[in-house]
Amino acid sequence: PDPPGPGRPAAPAPAARVPRFVVHEHSARRMHWDLRLEHDGVLASWALPRGVPDDPAHNRKAVRTEDHPLEYLDFEGEIPAGSYGAGTIKIWDRGTYEPQKWRADEVIAVFHGQRLSGRYALFQAGAERDWLMHRMDPPADPNREPMPRHIPPMLARPG
Ligand code: MN
């Protein structure tokens, strides 16, 4: 490893950093996903009972939950029985996002993750905690694979 020295690049200024997100898969009393967006020094959070929408025609419920500390960006593990949110938490996806709009009742963001990717809106639709998540891009196609042209059908799905 390189020894520390004067040539090492300085860490980027916090203001210049791109905000991060994480989606936790939370096996609790009821399975759900927790979307957490780095914003103003905390993780603004929504619980998604049915996960992230993959089709603009089908919005999904997003329950606005408590802000979480930034340490949760990396959190995986067990929350002991008897505690709030008891169960197993795994990271379903994480990455960065570009906030395009951030208001008290609406957030529009472009996500850059492995699984959560593209432009989405989160907006309040009813009571304070009742939000919806809407995919603004065309439907995600999980079967999308770059297919070479002129390949015999039998060989279209190698390996
Ligand atoms: Mn949860």
CSV table of C-alpha atoms and ligand atoms in Angstrom, one decimal:
chain,number,residue,atom,x,y,z
A,1,PRO,CA,0.0,0.0,0.0
A,2,ASP,CA,1.1,3.6,-0.7
A,3,PRO,CA,2.3,5.4,2.4
A,4,PRO,CA,0.4,8.5,3.4
A,5,GLY,CA,1.9,11.6,1.9
A,6,PRO,CA,1.3,15.1,0.7
A,7,GLY,CA,0.2,13.9,-2.7
A,8,ARG,CA,-3.0,12.2,-1.4
A,9,PRO,CA,-6.1,13.8,-2.7
A,10,ALA,CA,-8.2,15.6,-0.2
A,11,ALA,CA,-11.7,14.3,0.6
A,12,PRO,CA,-14.4,16.1,-1.4
A,13,ALA,CA,-16.2,18.9,0.4
A,14,PRO,CA,-19.5,17.6,1.9
A,15,ALA,CA,-21.5,20.1,-0.1
A,16,ALA,CA,-20.1,18.7,-3.3
A,17,ARG,CA,-21.0,15.1,-2.6
A,18,VAL,CA,-23.9,13.4,-4.4
A,19,PRO,CA,-26.6,12.4,-2.0
A,20,ARG,CA,-26.9,8.6,-1.3
A,21,PHE,CA,-29.9,6.3,-0.9
A,22,VAL,CA,-30.5,2.9,0.5
A,23,VAL,CA,-33.4,0.5,0.2
A,24,HIS,CA,-33.6,-1.9,3.1
A,25,GLU,CA,-35.5,-5.2,2.8
A,26,HIS,CA,-37.1,-5.5,6.2
A,27,SER,CA,-38.4,-8.9,7.3
A,28,ALA,CA,-40.5,-7.8,10.2
A,29,ARG,CA,-44.0,-8.7,11.4
A,30,ARG,CA,-44.9,-7.7,7.8
A,31,MET,CA,-42.3,-7.8,5.1
A,32,HIS,CA,-41.6,-4.4,3.5
A,33,TRP,CA,-38.9,-2.3,2.1
A,34,ASP,CA,-37.6,1.0,3.6
A,35,LEU,CA,-36.4,3.7,1.2
A,36,ARG,CA,-34.0,6.1,2.8
A,37,LEU,CA,-32.7,9.3,1.1
A,38,GLU,CA,-29.8,11.3,2.4
A,39,HIS,CA,-31.1,14.8,2.8
A,40,ASP,CA,-30.1,17.6,5.2
A,41,GLY,CA,-27.9,15.4,7.3
A,42,VAL,CA,-30.5,12.6,7.9
A,43,LEU,CA,-32.1,9.8,6.0
A,44,ALA,CA,-35.7,10.8,5.0
A,45,SER,CA,-37.5,7.5,5.0
A,46,TRP,CA,-40.6,5.8,3.5
A,47,ALA,CA,-41.8,2.3,4.1
A,48,LEU,CA,-42.9,0.5,0.9
A,49,PRO,CA,-45.3,-2.4,1.7
A,50,ARG,CA,-45.1,-3.7,-1.9
A,51,GLY,CA,-41.6,-2.4,-2.8
A,52,VAL,CA,-40.5,0.0,-5.5
A,53,PRO,CA,-42.9,0.4,-8.5
A,54,ASP,CA,-41.6,-0.8,-11.8
A,55,ASP,CA,-44.4,0.5,-13.9
A,56,PRO,CA,-45.7,4.1,-14.3
A,57,ALA,CA,-49.3,2.8,-14.4
A,58,HIS,CA,-49.1,1.3,-10.9
A,59,ASN,CA,-48.2,3.6,-8.1
A,60,ARG,CA,-47.2,2.0,-4.8
A,61,LYS,CA,-48.0,3.1,-1.3
A,62,ALA,CA,-45.2,4.8,0.5
A,63,VAL,CA,-45.6,5.4,4.2
A,64,ARG,CA,-43.6,8.4,5.4
A,65,THR,CA,-41.7,7.2,8.5
A,66,GLU,CA,-39.2,8.8,10.9
A,67,ASP,CA,-36.0,10.2,9.7
A,68,HIS,CA,-33.1,7.9,10.4
A,69,PRO,CA,-29.4,8.7,11.1
A,70,LEU,CA,-27.0,8.5,8.2
A,71,GLU,CA,-25.4,5.4,9.8
A,72,TYR,CA,-28.3,3.5,8.5
A,73,LEU,CA,-26.9,3.8,5.0
A,74,ASP,CA,-24.7,0.8,5.8
A,75,PHE,CA,-26.9,-1.0,8.3
A,76,GLU,CA,-27.7,-4.7,7.9
A,77,GLY,CA,-28.6,-7.0,10.8
A,78,GLU,CA,-31.1,-8.1,13.3
A,79,ILE,CA,-33.3,-5.9,15.4
A,80,PRO,CA,-34.0,-7.9,18.5
A,81,ALA,CA,-37.5,-9.2,19.3
A,82,GLY,CA,-39.4,-6.8,21.4
A,83,SER,CA,-37.8,-3.7,19.9
A,84,TYR,CA,-39.5,-1.5,17.3
A,85,GLY,CA,-39.0,-2.9,13.9
A,86,ALA,CA,-37.9,-6.3,15.2
A,87,GLY,CA,-36.7,-8.6,12.4
A,88,THR,CA,-34.0,-8.8,9.8
A,89,ILE,CA,-32.7,-5.9,7.7
A,90,LYS,CA,-30.8,-6.5,4.5
A,91,ILE,CA,-29.6,-4.0,1.9
A,92,TRP,CA,-31.8,-4.5,-1.2
A,93,ASP,CA,-30.1,-1.7,-3.1
A,94,ARG,CA,-28.1,1.4,-2.6
A,95,GLY,CA,-26.5,4.1,-4.7
A,96,THR,CA,-26.8,7.8,-5.4
A,97,TYR,CA,-29.7,10.0,-6.5
A,98,GLU,CA,-30.2,13.4,-8.1
A,99,PRO,CA,-32.9,15.4,-6.3
A,100,GLN,CA,-34.8,17.4,-8.9
A,101,LYS,CA,-37.5,18.6,-6.5
A,102,TRP,CA,-37.7,18.5,-2.7
A,103,ARG,CA,-40.7,19.9,-1.0
A,104,ALA,CA,-42.5,18.9,2.2
A,105,ASP,CA,-45.1,17.0,0.2
A,106,GLU,CA,-43.3,16.0,-3.0
A,107,VAL,CA,-39.9,14.6,-3.9
A,108,ILE,CA,-38.7,14.0,-7.5
A,109,ALA,CA,-35.4,12.2,-7.9
A,110,VAL,CA,-33.4,10.2,-10.4
A,111,PHE,CA,-31.9,7.1,-8.8
A,112,HIS,CA,-28.7,5.5,-9.8
A,113,GLY,CA,-28.7,2.1,-8.2
A,114,GLN,CA,-28.4,-1.5,-9.4
A,115,ARG,CA,-32.1,-2.2,-8.9
A,116,LEU,CA,-33.7,1.2,-8.2
A,117,SER,CA,-32.8,3.2,-11.3
A,118,GLY,CA,-34.6,6.0,-13.1
A,119,ARG,CA,-36.8,8.9,-12.3
A,120,TYR,CA,-39.4,8.6,-9.6
A,121,ALA,CA,-41.8,10.9,-7.7
A,122,LEU,CA,-42.8,10.5,-4.1
A,123,PHE,CA,-45.8,12.6,-3.2
A,124,GLN,CA,-48.2,13.0,-0.3
A,125,ALA,CA,-51.6,11.6,-1.2
A,126,GLY,CA,-53.9,12.0,1.8
A,127,ALA,CA,-52.9,12.1,5.5
A,128,GLU,CA,-49.4,13.2,6.6
A,129,ARG,CA,-47.9,9.8,6.4
A,130,ASP,CA,-49.8,8.6,3.3
A,131,TRP,CA,-47.6,9.0,0.2
A,132,LEU,CA,-47.4,7.3,-3.1
A,133,MET,CA,-44.3,6.4,-5.2
A,134,HIS,CA,-44.6,6.8,-8.9
A,135,ARG,CA,-42.2,5.7,-11.6
A,136,MET,CA,-41.8,8.5,-14.1
A,137,ASP,CA,-39.8,6.5,-16.6
A,138,PRO,CA,-41.2,3.8,-18.9
A,139,PRO,CA,-41.7,0.4,-17.3
A,140,ALA,CA,-38.6,-1.3,-16.2
A,141,ASP,CA,-38.2,-4.6,-18.1
A,142,PRO,CA,-36.5,-7.2,-15.8
A,143,ASN,CA,-36.0,-9.5,-18.8
A,144,ARG,CA,-34.2,-6.9,-20.8
A,145,GLU,CA,-31.0,-8.3,-22.1
A,146,PRO,CA,-28.9,-7.0,-24.9
A,147,MET,CA,-29.6,-9.5,-27.7
A,148,PRO,CA,-27.1,-9.9,-30.5
A,149,ARG,CA,-28.7,-9.7,-33.9
A,150,HIS,CA,-28.9,-12.7,-36.3
A,151,ILE,CA,-28.4,-15.2,-33.6
A,152,PRO,CA,-30.4,-18.5,-33.9
A,153,PRO,CA,-33.3,-18.7,-31.4
A,154,MET,CA,-31.8,-21.7,-29.6
A,155,LEU,CA,-28.8,-19.7,-28.7
A,156,ALA,CA,-30.6,-16.6,-27.6
A,157,ARG,CA,-30.3,-17.2,-23.9
A,158,PRO,CA,-26.8,-18.6,-23.3
A,159,GLY,CA,-25.7,-19.9,-19.9
B,1,MN,MN,-38.9,-1.0,8.3
